Amino acid sequence: MEAQRDPLQSWIGRSETFEDTINPTPVIALTATLDHPATPVSAGTPLPPLWHWLYFLPMHRQSEIGADGHAKRGGFLPPVPLPRRMWAGSQFEFRSPIRVGDRVVRTSTIDDVTTKTGRTGKLVFVKVRHEVFCNDAAEPALVEFHDIVYREAQGPDDVVPPPQAAPVEAAWRRQIVPDDVLLFRYSALTFNGHRIHYDRQYVTQVEGYPGLVVHGPLIATLLMDLLRRNLPDADVASFRFKAIRPTFDLNAFHVSGQPQADGKSIRLWASDHEGWLTMDATAVLR
Ligand SMILES: C/C(=C\C(=O)SCCNC(=O)CCNC(=O)[C@H](O)C(C)(C)COP(=O)(O)OP(=O)(O)OC[C@H]1O[C@@H](n2cnc3c(N)ncnc32)[C@H](O)[C@@H]1OP(=O)(O)O)C(=O)O
């Protein structure tokens, strides 16, 4: 007998395309948000890795927004019935520079939809493949896989999996204070309406987290910023990160990095105020 296919899997292959222009203002605004001097940027300046998230913003009209502040599901993203959405991780290939002034096109495709049972309960992962093309080029400048995870509602039997200790030795380390202004500015820059990052009543009473959740892409951007602070001329060929444990706005956290013996890879990670690993990442230089 043929196994029954999960109806959510019929979303695999669905795609959408958006155009944009790499305007300088978001670059200056993120520069300031990451606590660098907000100096002007000229046309032709390459975008730092991950700063493409400042473009192709989700311009859903207000009536299309769902309870969590994201677009209602069932359009481009499948109608996953689990309520709590998180950014689980991403993998990137940076093939050629994306520059201020470029006209860009992004094609996004649902690559996979999988249901798993994790330690915290039922999980549905949606993998989206994004390709960014500059100035009518035939080959993408950037390929990104974005893993979105949906979790069950909070319940009385919730399991908190045992935490994993972060590495103790780090060549680079920076403390980040995730106050609500930092979270607000990042949500605004990425036009991200997800309530878990700014609506304390919603995040604590509806989703059951203890505080505002720090955006996974913000932590990833801070990891890449740490790399650039220490190796300003580094040419990053690929990057991947996995969000292991949520980070809340209740305490300072650290971003750390350690170049590896191969001379090309750099392990980057984030850890919370108790030293638990919250994000694990690897960058590979060209
Ligand atoms: C922006 C934005 C949203 C956000 O930024 S939300 C904040 C950033 N994200 C997070 O804080 C997520 C932190 N991670 C977690 O809470 C947990 O790791 C998670 C994802 C709930 C999973 O926990 P579990 O303990 O239940 O999972 P297991 O370790 O038991 O694994 C079960 C299977 O799932 C696979 N898996 C687990 N974590 C990930 C991951 N991060 N990425 C990909 N796959 C993952 C794991 O490999 C297991 O698979 P098997 O095939 O081996 O069964 C916005 O929405 O806009």
Short mmCIF file of C-alpha atoms and ligand atoms in Angstrom, two decimals:
data_model
loop_
_atom_site.label_atom_id
_atom_site.label_comp_id
_atom_site.label_asym_id
_atom_site.label_seq_id
_atom_site.Cartn_x
_atom_site.Cartn_y
_atom_site.Cartn_z
CA MET A 1 0.00 0.00 0.00
CA GLU A 2 1.30 3.48 -0.84
CA ALA A 3 2.33 5.59 2.22
CA GLN A 4 0.14 8.68 2.73
CA ARG A 5 1.90 11.91 1.83
CA ASP A 6 1.78 14.81 4.30
CA PRO A 7 -0.47 17.42 2.60
CA LEU A 8 1.99 20.13 3.71
CA GLN A 9 4.52 18.55 1.35
CA SER A 10 2.43 19.70 -1.61
CA TRP A 11 3.99 23.15 -0.88
CA ILE A 12 7.42 21.81 -1.96
CA GLY A 13 8.45 23.54 -5.17
CA ARG A 14 6.23 26.59 -4.63
CA SER A 15 8.21 29.73 -5.43
CA GLU A 16 8.04 33.52 -5.42
CA THR A 17 10.27 36.24 -6.87
CA PHE A 18 10.91 39.79 -5.66
CA GLU A 19 12.99 42.68 -6.99
CA ASP A 20 14.77 45.35 -4.98
CA THR A 21 17.63 47.85 -5.12
CA ILE A 22 20.50 47.83 -2.65
CA ASN A 23 19.91 51.30 -1.21
CA PRO A 24 22.50 52.74 1.18
CA THR A 25 20.23 53.93 4.02
CA PRO A 26 19.55 50.46 5.57
CA VAL A 27 23.32 49.78 5.45
CA ILE A 28 24.03 52.93 7.47
CA ALA A 29 21.20 52.12 9.89
CA LEU A 30 22.44 48.57 10.56
CA THR A 31 25.99 49.91 10.93
CA ALA A 32 24.74 52.17 13.74
CA THR A 33 22.62 49.36 15.25
CA LEU A 34 25.73 47.16 15.47
CA ASP A 35 27.44 50.04 17.31
CA HIS A 36 29.78 51.22 14.56
CA PRO A 37 30.01 54.90 13.48
CA ALA A 38 27.23 55.54 10.97
CA THR A 39 29.35 56.85 8.09
CA PRO A 40 28.00 57.35 4.53
CA VAL A 41 28.38 54.45 2.08
CA SER A 42 28.98 54.95 -1.61
CA ALA A 43 27.65 53.02 -4.62
CA GLY A 44 29.73 49.93 -5.27
CA THR A 45 30.46 49.18 -1.59
CA PRO A 46 30.04 45.41 -1.06
CA LEU A 47 27.36 44.38 1.44
CA PRO A 48 28.80 42.54 4.44
CA PRO A 49 27.70 38.89 4.61
CA LEU A 50 24.06 38.52 5.82
CA TRP A 51 23.17 42.16 5.23
CA HIS A 52 21.02 41.11 2.26
CA TRP A 53 18.39 40.52 5.00
CA LEU A 54 17.86 44.30 4.90
CA TYR A 55 16.28 43.91 1.45
CA PHE A 56 13.34 42.00 -0.05
CA LEU A 57 11.32 42.94 3.03
CA PRO A 58 8.01 41.11 3.61
CA MET A 59 5.52 43.77 2.45
CA HIS A 60 2.30 41.99 3.40
CA ARG A 61 -0.67 44.26 3.75
CA GLN A 62 -1.94 44.64 7.30
CA SER A 63 -5.02 42.45 6.71
CA GLU A 64 -2.72 39.58 5.68
CA ILE A 65 -0.94 39.48 9.06
CA GLY A 66 -1.63 36.54 11.39
CA ALA A 67 -1.77 36.25 15.19
CA ASP A 68 2.01 35.96 15.61
CA GLY A 69 2.72 39.09 13.53
CA HIS A 70 3.99 37.18 10.47
CA ALA A 71 1.93 36.81 7.30
CA LYS A 72 -0.93 34.33 7.68
CA ARG A 73 0.20 30.88 6.58
CA GLY A 74 -1.06 29.11 3.49
CA GLY A 75 0.29 31.62 0.98
CA PHE A 76 3.95 31.10 0.09
CA LEU A 77 4.60 29.25 3.38
CA PRO A 78 2.54 26.11 4.08
CA PRO A 79 -0.36 26.20 6.59
CA VAL A 80 1.56 24.44 9.36
CA PRO A 81 -0.91 23.99 12.27
CA LEU A 82 1.75 24.35 15.02
CA PRO A 83 1.58 27.86 16.48
CA ARG A 84 5.10 28.81 17.57
CA ARG A 85 7.43 29.80 14.74
CA MET A 86 11.22 30.14 15.15
CA TRP A 87 14.25 30.58 12.93
CA ALA A 88 16.09 27.25 13.33
CA GLY A 89 19.15 27.91 11.20
CA SER A 90 20.54 28.82 7.80
CA GLN A 91 23.27 27.83 5.35
CA PHE A 92 24.84 30.26 2.84
CA GLU A 93 27.14 30.28 -0.15
CA PHE A 94 28.50 33.76 -0.89
CA ARG A 95 29.49 33.37 -4.55
CA SER A 96 30.08 36.99 -5.63
CA PRO A 97 29.61 40.41 -4.00
CA ILE A 98 26.26 42.17 -3.74
CA ARG A 99 27.00 45.91 -3.91
CA VAL A 100 25.27 49.12 -2.89
CA GLY A 101 23.42 50.34 -5.99
CA ASP A 102 22.84 46.85 -7.44
CA ARG A 103 19.42 45.95 -8.84
CA VAL A 104 18.67 42.58 -7.29
CA VAL A 105 16.18 39.77 -7.78
CA ARG A 106 15.47 37.09 -5.19
CA THR A 107 13.81 33.80 -6.07
CA SER A 108 12.59 31.78 -3.10
CA THR A 109 11.46 28.15 -3.30
CA ILE A 110 10.05 25.76 -0.70
CA ASP A 111 12.74 23.09 -0.76
CA ASP A 112 11.42 20.71 1.91
CA VAL A 113 8.79 20.28 4.60
CA THR A 114 9.48 17.68 7.29
CA THR A 115 7.70 16.69 10.49
CA LYS A 116 9.91 15.42 13.32
CA THR A 117 9.55 14.55 16.96
CA GLY A 118 12.17 16.41 18.97
CA ARG A 119 12.90 16.46 22.69
CA THR A 120 10.54 19.46 22.99
CA GLY A 121 7.69 17.78 21.10
CA LYS A 122 6.38 17.82 17.55
CA LEU A 123 8.35 20.03 15.16
CA VAL A 124 7.68 20.95 11.55
CA PHE A 125 10.69 22.22 9.59
CA VAL A 126 10.23 24.22 6.38
CA LYS A 127 13.39 24.70 4.34
CA VAL A 128 13.31 27.68 1.98
CA ARG A 129 15.97 28.13 -0.71
CA HIS A 130 16.70 31.74 -1.67
CA GLU A 131 18.82 32.75 -4.65
CA VAL A 132 19.85 36.39 -5.12
CA PHE A 133 20.84 37.61 -8.59
CA CYS A 134 22.53 41.02 -9.22
CA ASN A 135 22.04 43.25 -12.27
CA ASP A 136 20.51 40.56 -14.57
CA ALA A 137 23.37 38.07 -13.95
CA ALA A 138 22.57 34.48 -14.91
CA GLU A 139 24.22 32.99 -11.82
CA PRO A 140 23.21 33.82 -8.23
CA ALA A 141 25.55 35.94 -6.12
CA LEU A 142 24.13 34.29 -3.01
CA VAL A 143 22.42 31.00 -2.23
CA GLU A 144 20.74 30.66 1.16
CA PHE A 145 18.80 27.86 2.80
CA HIS A 146 16.55 29.06 5.63
CA ASP A 147 15.22 26.49 8.11
CA ILE A 148 12.00 27.64 9.75
CA VAL A 149 10.72 25.53 12.64
CA TYR A 150 7.18 25.44 14.01
CA ARG A 151 6.63 24.21 17.57
CA GLU A 152 3.59 23.07 19.52
CA ALA A 153 1.87 25.45 21.94
CA GLN A 154 3.37 25.69 25.39
CA GLY A 155 1.88 23.10 27.76
CA PRO A 156 2.19 21.94 31.36
CA ASP A 157 4.33 18.93 30.36
CA ASP A 158 6.86 20.98 28.40
CA VAL A 159 10.35 19.51 28.39
CA VAL A 160 13.37 21.81 28.56
CA PRO A 161 16.20 19.80 26.97
CA PRO A 162 19.49 19.70 28.89
CA PRO A 163 21.68 22.65 27.83
CA GLN A 164 25.02 22.21 26.12
CA ALA A 165 28.08 24.04 27.47
CA ALA A 166 29.65 26.58 25.11
CA PRO A 167 33.41 26.31 24.45
CA VAL A 168 35.44 28.03 27.16
CA GLU A 169 38.40 29.08 24.99
CA ALA A 170 37.74 31.82 22.46
CA ALA A 171 40.14 34.00 20.47
CA TRP A 172 37.42 36.67 20.16
CA ARG A 173 34.58 37.46 22.53
CA ARG A 174 32.11 40.34 22.79
CA GLN A 175 29.31 40.99 25.23
CA ILE A 176 25.94 42.01 23.79
CA VAL A 177 23.18 43.66 25.80
CA PRO A 178 19.94 42.72 24.00
CA ASP A 179 17.80 45.57 25.21
CA ASP A 180 14.42 46.23 23.64
CA VAL A 181 15.80 49.14 21.59
CA LEU A 182 18.29 46.80 19.86
CA LEU A 183 15.50 44.27 19.22
CA PHE A 184 13.13 46.98 18.00
CA ARG A 185 15.71 48.48 15.65
CA TYR A 186 16.50 45.06 14.12
CA SER A 187 12.79 44.22 13.73
CA ALA A 188 12.25 47.60 12.07
CA LEU A 189 15.25 47.26 9.74
CA THR A 190 14.07 43.85 8.56
CA PHE A 191 10.36 44.86 8.67
CA ASN A 192 9.79 41.77 10.81
CA GLY A 193 6.42 41.92 12.58
CA HIS A 194 6.97 38.75 14.63
CA ARG A 195 5.54 39.62 18.05
CA ILE A 196 7.98 37.42 20.01
CA HIS A 197 10.65 40.12 19.48
CA TYR A 198 8.75 43.18 20.79
CA ASP A 199 5.41 42.27 22.37
CA ARG A 200 6.21 41.20 25.94
CA GLN A 201 2.61 40.37 26.82
CA TYR A 202 2.25 38.15 23.73
CA VAL A 203 5.61 36.39 24.11
CA THR A 204 5.12 35.57 27.79
CA GLN A 205 1.37 34.92 27.94
CA VAL A 206 0.67 33.38 24.50
CA GLU A 207 3.95 31.70 23.52
CA GLY A 208 5.12 31.02 27.09
CA TYR A 209 8.69 32.28 26.80
CA PRO A 210 10.15 34.21 29.76
CA GLY A 211 11.10 37.35 27.82
CA LEU A 212 11.44 38.89 24.38
CA VAL A 213 13.22 36.48 22.03
CA VAL A 214 16.42 37.75 20.38
CA HIS A 215 16.16 37.29 16.61
CA GLY A 216 18.23 34.36 15.30
CA PRO A 217 19.31 36.43 12.27
CA LEU A 218 20.43 39.27 14.58
CA ILE A 219 22.63 36.86 16.57
CA ALA A 220 24.01 35.45 13.29
CA THR A 221 24.72 39.00 12.08
CA LEU A 222 26.50 39.75 15.38
CA LEU A 223 28.62 36.59 14.89
CA MET A 224 29.59 37.72 11.40
CA ASP A 225 30.22 41.23 12.71
CA LEU A 226 32.59 39.75 15.31
CA LEU A 227 34.49 38.03 12.50
CA ARG A 228 34.71 41.32 10.54
CA ARG A 229 35.85 43.28 13.61
CA ASN A 230 38.75 40.83 14.00
CA LEU A 231 39.49 40.00 10.33
CA PRO A 232 38.35 43.12 8.41
CA ASP A 233 39.64 41.82 5.05
CA ALA A 234 38.18 38.31 5.37
CA ASP A 235 36.39 37.06 2.24
CA VAL A 236 33.69 34.69 3.50
CA ALA A 237 32.79 31.91 1.05
CA SER A 238 30.22 30.07 3.16
CA PHE A 239 28.51 30.26 6.52
CA ARG A 240 26.07 28.09 8.42
CA PHE A 241 24.42 28.46 11.80
CA LYS A 242 22.09 26.44 13.99
CA ALA A 243 19.95 28.09 16.68
CA ILE A 244 20.16 25.69 19.60
CA ARG A 245 18.43 27.49 22.46
CA PRO A 246 16.44 30.72 22.50
CA THR A 247 18.12 33.88 23.83
CA PHE A 248 15.95 36.32 25.78
CA ASP A 249 16.30 40.03 26.44
CA LEU A 250 16.59 39.34 30.18
CA ASN A 251 20.39 39.03 30.35
CA ALA A 252 23.51 39.97 28.42
CA PHE A 253 24.95 37.27 26.18
CA HIS A 254 28.26 36.71 24.38
CA VAL A 255 29.32 36.17 20.80
CA SER A 256 32.63 34.34 20.42
CA GLY A 257 34.93 33.07 17.70
CA GLN A 258 37.85 30.73 17.27
CA PRO A 259 39.82 30.37 14.00
CA GLN A 260 40.46 26.68 13.28
CA ALA A 261 43.78 24.96 12.57
CA ASP A 262 42.98 24.56 8.83
CA GLY A 263 43.48 28.34 8.44
CA LYS A 264 40.17 28.68 6.55
CA SER A 265 37.34 27.90 8.92
CA ILE A 266 36.23 29.86 11.92
CA ARG A 267 33.92 28.50 14.55
CA LEU A 268 31.56 31.16 15.85
CA TRP A 269 29.06 30.75 18.64
CA ALA A 270 26.75 32.56 20.99
CA SER A 271 26.33 31.71 24.65
CA ASP A 272 23.95 32.91 27.31
CA HIS A 273 24.73 34.47 30.70
CA GLU A 274 25.09 30.99 32.21
CA GLY A 275 27.58 29.84 29.57
CA TRP A 276 25.13 27.61 27.65
CA LEU A 277 25.52 27.36 23.89
CA THR A 278 22.66 29.13 22.10
CA MET A 279 23.92 29.32 18.50
CA ASP A 280 26.66 27.33 16.77
CA ALA A 281 28.09 28.50 13.47
CA THR A 282 30.95 28.01 11.04
CA ALA A 283 32.32 30.45 8.49
CA VAL A 284 34.70 29.30 5.76
CA LEU A 285 37.01 31.83 4.10
CA ARG A 286 38.02 31.79 0.43
C1 LIG B 1 13.42 36.08 13.18
C2 LIG B 1 12.43 35.02 13.44
C3 LIG B 1 12.46 34.13 14.46
C4 LIG B 1 13.54 33.97 15.39
O1 LIG B 1 14.59 34.54 15.26
S1 LIG B 1 13.30 32.87 16.73
C5 LIG B 1 14.84 32.97 17.62
C6 LIG B 1 15.94 32.15 17.04
N1 LIG B 1 15.70 30.72 17.12
C7 LIG B 1 15.76 30.02 18.27
O2 LIG B 1 15.97 30.58 19.34
C8 LIG B 1 15.58 28.53 18.19
C9 LIG B 1 16.39 27.85 19.27
N2 LIG B 1 16.29 26.40 19.18
C10 LIG B 1 15.36 25.67 19.82
O3 LIG B 1 14.52 26.23 20.53
C11 LIG B 1 15.41 24.17 19.67
O4 LIG B 1 16.67 23.78 19.20
C12 LIG B 1 14.34 23.64 18.66
C13 LIG B 1 14.54 24.22 17.25
C14 LIG B 1 12.93 23.96 19.18
C15 LIG B 1 14.49 22.09 18.55
O5 LIG B 1 14.62 21.56 19.83
P1 LIG B 1 14.44 20.01 20.18
O6 LIG B 1 15.27 19.77 21.41
O7 LIG B 1 13.00 19.63 20.26
O8 LIG B 1 15.07 19.26 18.93
P2 LIG B 1 16.03 17.99 18.94
O9 LIG B 1 17.41 18.42 19.31
O10 LIG B 1 15.42 16.90 19.76
O11 LIG B 1 16.07 17.58 17.41
C16 LIG B 1 14.93 16.98 16.77
C17 LIG B 1 15.20 16.98 15.28
O12 LIG B 1 15.19 18.32 14.79
C18 LIG B 1 16.46 18.65 14.19
N3 LIG B 1 16.82 20.01 14.63
C19 LIG B 1 16.87 20.44 15.90
N4 LIG B 1 17.22 21.73 15.93
C20 LIG B 1 17.42 22.10 14.65
C21 LIG B 1 17.82 23.32 14.04
N5 LIG B 1 18.09 24.42 14.77
N6 LIG B 1 17.95 23.36 12.70
C22 LIG B 1 17.68 22.28 11.93
N7 LIG B 1 17.28 21.07 12.47
C23 LIG B 1 17.17 21.01 13.79
C24 LIG B 1 17.44 17.64 14.77
O13 LIG B 1 18.53 17.47 13.91
C25 LIG B 1 16.56 16.41 14.89
O14 LIG B 1 16.45 15.84 13.60
P3 LIG B 1 16.54 14.26 13.36
O15 LIG B 1 16.41 14.10 11.87
O16 LIG B 1 17.87 13.85 13.91
O17 LIG B 1 15.40 13.67 14.13
C26 LIG B 1 11.32 34.92 12.50
O18 LIG B 1 10.51 33.98 12.60
O19 LIG B 1 11.19 35.78 11.63
#
